[in-house]
GROMACS .gro file of C-alpha atoms in nm:
model
  294
    1MET     CA    1  12.975 -11.975   8.248
    2ARG     CA    2  12.621 -11.922   8.126
    3ARG     CA    3  12.704 -11.564   8.024
    4ARG     CA    4  13.007 -11.678   7.830
    5GLN     CA    5  12.804 -11.930   7.635
    6GLY     CA    6  12.563 -11.653   7.544
    7ILE     CA    7  12.839 -11.436   7.407
    8LEU     CA    8  12.988 -11.717   7.205
    9THR     CA    9  12.675 -11.869   7.060
   10GLY     CA   10  12.442 -11.572   7.038
   11MET     CA   11  12.149 -11.524   7.272
   12PRO     CA   12  11.817 -11.412   7.124
   13PHE     CA   13  11.771 -11.036   7.143
   14MET     CA   14  11.412 -10.913   7.131
   15ALA     CA   15  11.494 -10.583   6.965
   16ASN     CA   16  11.301 -10.642   6.646
   17VAL     CA   17  10.943 -10.745   6.717
   18SER     CA   18  10.855 -10.761   6.347
   19ASP     CA   19  11.043 -10.694   6.025
   20ARG     CA   20  11.023 -10.319   6.070
   21THR     CA   21  10.925 -10.267   6.434
   22PHE     CA   22  11.198 -10.253   6.698
   23VAL     CA   23  11.201 -10.219   7.076
   24ASP     CA   24  11.487 -10.008   7.212
   25ASP     CA   25  11.649 -10.028   7.556
   26LEU     CA   26  11.398  -9.782   7.702
   27GLY     CA   27  11.120 -10.023   7.607
   28ARG     CA   28  10.993  -9.793   7.331
   29ARG     CA   29  10.852  -9.945   7.011
   30VAL     CA   30  10.997  -9.782   6.702
   31TYR     CA   31  10.853  -9.844   6.357
   32LEU     CA   32  11.057  -9.791   6.041
   33ALA     CA   33  10.853  -9.788   5.722
   34LYS     CA   34  11.171  -9.867   5.526
   35PRO     CA   35  11.543  -9.911   5.600
   36ALA     CA   36  11.700  -9.588   5.724
   37ARG     CA   37  11.899  -9.393   5.465
   38ARG     CA   38  11.972  -9.072   5.658
   39VAL     CA   39  12.098  -9.155   6.006
   40VAL     CA   40  12.210  -8.924   6.287
   41SER     CA   41  12.426  -9.067   6.564
   42LEU     CA   42  12.419  -8.913   6.912
   43ALA     CA   43  12.711  -9.107   7.063
   44PRO     CA   44  13.063  -9.215   6.959
   45SER     CA   45  12.978  -9.581   7.018
   46ILE     CA   46  12.676  -9.554   6.788
   47THR     CA   47  12.887  -9.392   6.517
   48GLU     CA   48  13.138  -9.676   6.538
   49ILE     CA   49  12.858  -9.931   6.507
   50LEU     CA   50  12.710  -9.755   6.203
   51PHE     CA   51  13.043  -9.749   6.023
   52GLY     CA   52  13.111 -10.103   6.143
   53VAL     CA   53  12.802 -10.240   5.966
   54GLY     CA   54  12.902 -10.072   5.640
   55LEU     CA   55  12.739  -9.728   5.644
   56ASP     CA   56  12.914  -9.407   5.536
   57ALA     CA   57  12.717  -9.165   5.317
   58GLU     CA   58  12.403  -9.264   5.506
   59ILE     CA   59  12.552  -9.120   5.827
   60VAL     CA   60  12.450  -8.756   5.796
   61GLY     CA   61  12.529  -8.628   6.147
   62VAL     CA   62  12.741  -8.718   6.450
   63THR     CA   63  12.857  -8.561   6.778
   64THR     CA   64  13.178  -8.365   6.824
   65PHE     CA   65  13.313  -8.661   7.025
   66CYS     CA   66  13.275  -8.901   6.731
   67ASP     CA   67  13.633  -8.945   6.609
   68PHE     CA   68  13.650  -9.306   6.490
   69PRO     CA   69  13.685  -9.417   6.223
   70PRO     CA   70  13.865  -9.108   6.085
   71LYS     CA   71  13.581  -9.051   5.836
   72ALA     CA   72  13.357  -8.965   6.129
   73LYS     CA   73  13.547  -8.642   6.191
   74ALA     CA   74  13.428  -8.502   5.856
   75LYS     CA   75  13.059  -8.561   5.926
   76PRO     CA   76  12.828  -8.267   6.016
   77LYS     CA   77  12.814  -8.213   6.391
   78VAL     CA   78  12.495  -8.203   6.598
   79GLY     CA   79  12.647  -8.102   6.931
   80ALA     CA   80  12.849  -8.271   7.202
   81SER     CA   81  12.704  -8.438   7.511
   82ILE     CA   82  12.394  -8.219   7.467
   83PRO     CA   83  12.259  -8.260   7.112
   84ASN     CA   84  12.144  -7.956   6.918
   85LEU     CA   85  11.785  -8.015   6.815
   86GLU     CA   86  11.790  -7.760   6.530
   87ALA     CA   87  12.106  -7.916   6.387
   88ILE     CA   88  11.944  -8.260   6.396
   89LEU     CA   89  11.627  -8.140   6.226
   90GLY     CA   90  11.826  -7.958   5.959
   91LEU     CA   91  11.980  -8.286   5.849
   92LYS     CA   92  11.634  -8.437   5.780
   93PRO     CA   93  11.711  -8.778   5.933
   94ASP     CA   94  11.485  -9.078   5.890
   95LEU     CA   95  11.650  -9.236   6.197
   96VAL     CA   96  11.825  -9.101   6.506
   97VAL     CA   97  12.021  -9.345   6.721
   98GLY     CA   98  12.143  -9.243   7.064
   99ASP     CA   99  12.290  -9.373   7.385
  100ASN     CA  100  12.089  -9.335   7.704
  101ASN     CA  101  12.376  -9.132   7.853
  102PHE     CA  102  12.381  -8.882   7.566
  103ILE     CA  103  12.019  -8.801   7.484
  104ARG     CA  104  11.811  -8.560   7.690
  105PRO     CA  105  11.445  -8.637   7.762
  106ASP     CA  106  11.329  -8.306   7.611
  107VAL     CA  107  11.516  -8.373   7.286
  108LEU     CA  108  11.377  -8.725   7.273
  109ALA     CA  109  11.024  -8.596   7.333
  110LYS     CA  110  11.054  -8.332   7.059
  111LEU     CA  111  11.185  -8.579   6.803
  112GLU     CA  112  10.901  -8.816   6.887
  113GLN     CA  113  10.652  -8.529   6.850
  114LEU     CA  114  10.791  -8.461   6.503
  115LYS     CA  115  10.753  -8.830   6.410
  116ILE     CA  116  11.127  -8.881   6.364
  117PRO     CA  117  11.218  -9.239   6.462
  118VAL     CA  118  11.457  -9.245   6.758
  119VAL     CA  119  11.623  -9.559   6.896
  120VAL     CA  120  11.794  -9.536   7.236
  121LEU     CA  121  12.051  -9.801   7.325
  122PHE     CA  122  12.203  -9.875   7.665
  123ALA     CA  123  12.449 -10.163   7.692
  124LYS     CA  124  12.473 -10.340   8.027
  125SER     CA  125  12.691 -10.627   7.907
  126VAL     CA  126  12.920 -10.732   7.624
  127GLU     CA  127  12.634 -10.941   7.487
  128ASP     CA  128  12.423 -10.624   7.469
  129VAL     CA  129  12.692 -10.459   7.257
  130LEU     CA  130  12.687 -10.747   7.008
  131ALA     CA  131  12.307 -10.747   7.004
  132HIS     CA  132  12.305 -10.374   6.933
  133ILE     CA  133  12.532 -10.424   6.632
  134SER     CA  134  12.293 -10.686   6.496
  135THR     CA  135  11.988 -10.469   6.558
  136VAL     CA  136  12.138 -10.159   6.398
  137GLY     CA  137  12.236 -10.371   6.099
  138ARG     CA  138  11.873 -10.475   6.057
  139MET     CA  139  11.746 -10.119   6.091
  140VAL     CA  140  11.969  -9.993   5.811
  141ASP     CA  141  11.933 -10.301   5.588
  142HIS     CA  142  12.294 -10.411   5.643
  143GLU     CA  143  12.211 -10.732   5.824
  144SER     CA  144  12.473 -10.943   5.647
  145ASP     CA  145  12.748 -10.691   5.725
  146ALA     CA  146  12.639 -10.683   6.088
  147ARG     CA  147  12.632 -11.062   6.102
  148ARG     CA  148  12.989 -11.085   5.971
  149LEU     CA  149  13.111 -10.824   6.219
  150VAL     CA  150  12.942 -10.991   6.515
  151GLN     CA  151  13.078 -11.332   6.416
  152ALA     CA  152  13.432 -11.193   6.392
  153LEU     CA  153  13.395 -11.040   6.738
  154ARG     CA  154  13.259 -11.366   6.879
  155ASP     CA  155  13.552 -11.557   6.728
  156SER     CA  156  13.797 -11.318   6.897
  157LEU     CA  157  13.612 -11.353   7.227
  158ALA     CA  158  13.625 -11.731   7.198
  159ASP     CA  159  14.003 -11.714   7.159
  160ILE     CA  160  14.034 -11.490   7.466
  161TYR     CA  161  13.819 -11.728   7.671
  162ARG     CA  162  14.019 -12.026   7.554
  163ARG     CA  163  14.341 -11.868   7.677
  164THR     CA  164  14.205 -11.750   8.013
  165SER     CA  165  13.970 -12.037   8.101
  166SER     CA  166  14.211 -12.219   8.334
  167VAL     CA  167  14.411 -11.930   8.486
  168LYS     CA  168  14.360 -11.769   8.825
  169ARG     CA  169  14.160 -11.448   8.803
  170VAL     CA  170  14.347 -11.127   8.877
  171ARG     CA  171  14.183 -10.883   9.117
  172ILE     CA  172  14.138 -10.546   8.948
  173PHE     CA  173  14.011 -10.198   9.032
  174TYR     CA  174  13.892  -9.990   8.736
  175VAL     CA  175  13.901  -9.614   8.795
  176LEU     CA  176  13.617  -9.464   8.596
  177ASN     CA  177  13.640  -9.124   8.767
  178THR     CA  178  13.839  -8.975   9.054
  179ASP     CA  179  13.632  -8.689   9.200
  180PRO     CA  180  13.420  -8.855   9.315
  181LEU     CA  181  13.595  -9.189   9.296
  182LEU     CA  182  13.379  -9.409   9.072
  183SER     CA  183  13.422  -9.757   8.935
  184VAL     CA  184  13.207 -10.015   8.752
  185ALA     CA  185  12.995 -10.305   8.876
  186GLN     CA  186  12.771 -10.585   8.753
  187GLY     CA  187  12.522 -10.355   8.576
  188SER     CA  188  12.796 -10.211   8.352
  189PHE     CA  189  12.929 -10.358   8.029
  190ILE     CA  190  13.282 -10.264   8.145
  191HIS     CA  191  13.244 -10.499   8.441
  192HIS     CA  192  13.168 -10.780   8.197
  193MET     CA  193  13.472 -10.682   7.991
  194ILE     CA  194  13.686 -10.726   8.303
  195GLU     CA  195  13.539 -11.072   8.361
  196ALA     CA  196  13.589 -11.168   7.997
  197ALA     CA  197  13.956 -11.067   8.025
  198GLY     CA  198  14.012 -11.303   8.315
  199GLY     CA  199  13.979 -11.044   8.590
  200GLU     CA  200  13.791 -11.025   8.917
  201ASN     CA  201  13.636 -10.683   8.970
  202ILE     CA  202  13.685 -10.596   9.338
  203VAL     CA  203  13.364 -10.387   9.346
  204GLY     CA  204  13.173 -10.601   9.096
  205ARG     CA  205  12.893 -10.687   9.339
  206ALA     CA  206  12.793 -10.328   9.406
  207GLN     CA  207  12.422 -10.257   9.362
  208THR     CA  208  12.467  -9.975   9.109
  209PRO     CA  209  12.642 -10.001   8.769
  210TYR     CA  210  12.882  -9.716   8.846
  211PRO     CA  211  12.932  -9.717   9.224
  212LYS     CA  212  13.100  -9.453   9.432
  213VAL     CA  213  13.398  -9.613   9.609
  214SER     CA  214  13.605  -9.496   9.905
  215VAL     CA  215  13.984  -9.509   9.906
  216GLU     CA  216  13.960  -9.709  10.228
  217GLU     CA  217  13.755  -9.976  10.051
  218VAL     CA  218  14.012 -10.006   9.772
  219LEU     CA  219  14.292 -10.039  10.027
  220ARG     CA  220  14.094 -10.305  10.214
  221GLN     CA  221  14.026 -10.501   9.892
  222ASN     CA  222  14.393 -10.466   9.790
  223PRO     CA  223  14.367 -10.517   9.411
  224ASP     CA  224  14.652 -10.670   9.211
  225VAL     CA  225  14.593 -10.427   8.921
  226ILE     CA  226  14.457 -10.072   8.898
  227LEU     CA  227  14.346  -9.971   8.550
  228PHE     CA  228  14.306  -9.611   8.431
  229PRO     CA  229  14.130  -9.511   8.108
  230VAL     CA  230  14.318  -9.235   7.926
  231GLY     CA  231  14.251  -9.037   7.611
  232THR     CA  232  14.254  -8.698   7.443
  233THR     CA  233  13.898  -8.605   7.542
  234GLU     CA  234  13.833  -8.828   7.842
  235GLY     CA  235  14.030  -9.023   8.099
  236ILE     CA  236  14.221  -9.006   8.425
  237PRO     CA  237  14.504  -8.746   8.441
  238ASP     CA  238  14.850  -8.875   8.529
  239VAL     CA  239  14.865  -8.682   8.856
  240GLU     CA  240  14.549  -8.859   8.971
  241GLN     CA  241  14.696  -9.194   8.872
  242GLN     CA  242  15.006  -9.126   9.080
  243PHE     CA  243  14.784  -9.060   9.383
  244TRP     CA  244  14.770  -9.434   9.445
  245ARG     CA  245  15.147  -9.460   9.490
  246ARG     CA  246  15.101  -9.307   9.836
  247TRP     CA  247  15.030  -9.663   9.952
  248PRO     CA  248  15.338  -9.871   9.863
  249SER     CA  249  15.196 -10.173  10.045
  250LEU     CA  250  14.902 -10.187   9.801
  251SER     CA  251  14.958 -10.495   9.584
  252ALA     CA  252  14.913 -10.308   9.255
  253VAL     CA  253  15.166 -10.045   9.366
  254ALA     CA  254  15.415 -10.290   9.519
  255HIS     CA  255  15.426 -10.486   9.193
  256ASN     CA  256  15.405 -10.177   8.970
  257ARG     CA  257  15.080 -10.288   8.808
  258LEU     CA  258  14.914  -9.951   8.753
  259TYR     CA  259  14.820  -9.953   8.385
  260GLN     CA  260  14.669  -9.713   8.133
  261ILE     CA  261  14.420  -9.821   7.869
  262ARG     CA  262  14.280  -9.617   7.583
  263SER     CA  263  13.942  -9.495   7.703
  264GLU     CA  264  13.778  -9.530   7.362
  265LEU     CA  265  13.845  -9.906   7.372
  266VAL     CA  266  13.672  -9.945   7.707
  267ASN     CA  267  13.421  -9.668   7.767
  268ARG     CA  268  13.244  -9.695   7.430
  269PRO     CA  269  13.006  -9.990   7.392
  270GLY     CA  270  13.082 -10.047   7.025
  271PRO     CA  271  13.278 -10.287   6.802
  272ARG     CA  272  13.613 -10.206   6.965
  273VAL     CA  273  13.516 -10.346   7.306
  274VAL     CA  274  13.672 -10.679   7.207
  275ALA     CA  275  14.004 -10.503   7.140
  276GLY     CA  276  13.960 -10.347   7.484
  277ILE     CA  277  13.903 -10.688   7.641
  278GLU     CA  278  14.215 -10.827   7.476
  279LEU     CA  279  14.418 -10.532   7.602
  280MET     CA  280  14.282 -10.583   7.953
  281ALA     CA  281  14.376 -10.951   7.923
  282HIS     CA  282  14.728 -10.847   7.826
  283TYR     CA  283  14.763 -10.642   8.144
  284LEU     CA  284  14.608 -10.911   8.365
  285HIS     CA  285  14.776 -11.212   8.201
  286PRO     CA  286  15.079 -11.086   8.003
  287GLU     CA  287  15.217 -11.438   7.976
  288LEU     CA  288  14.912 -11.532   7.766
  289PHE     CA  289  14.880 -11.210   7.563
  290PRO     CA  290  15.239 -11.087   7.510
  291ALA     CA  291  15.193 -10.910   7.176
  292THR     CA  292  14.885 -10.701   7.245
  293LYS     CA  293  14.934 -10.328   7.181
  294ASN     CA  294  14.770 -10.028   7.348
   0.00000   0.00000   0.00000
């Protein structure tokens, strides 16, 4: 309950130490002499946040995976999961924002050496996602836009919580990867999305954010729902989803509750996570969320 109150009311986030000094999720202090006007994004979630707080022309570079909103596809590309340092430098950014999963230490070190401000974000909860939106808004001088976006997301979360507060939690297994079989746990923002949607993550107490799980453990836990992220560039292939139908006694199989969810609504810690939570809630509690679309 304490976590929910934080999401609804806004917990203090110590990302900006002073008006122009910020501390990122690696604990690095980043000073911006003035609001950023040429920003390079190194992750799809970051790109969605930048557009979400009202930027467009200021976004001068993105990754090849950045496909939302549609305007992102037309932006100059700086590589895929491995950013191209020369491409970044050629865009003359006054701010680079990346996700801890997408930025290499050598690239980070070189950008720091060249005195280019770099902020690295790493969301471990839904609250972190909202805090990142607020922080990015401050860095680019779009604080009011960020505030409006965050408030709208909090309002939607409040409605989801209101509808799920008194229902029995549905036991769920989220398939992040199949070879090896990986899921999500308490150190992952996706785990907190599952909880927000009224679910009980069967591996939520694992000691690592993205634990390796055995098939035997899933069968022993016997989840009511198995959820597969799917998409054009990432996700679980259909043949690997059908693998679970080998065990007809598994509750999720017996009741035909193997569901697909758009990976970009779940795997990207950006503004669309709330839409992802609502879609999860639809699968877990369809009687409460009948009109939600995938």
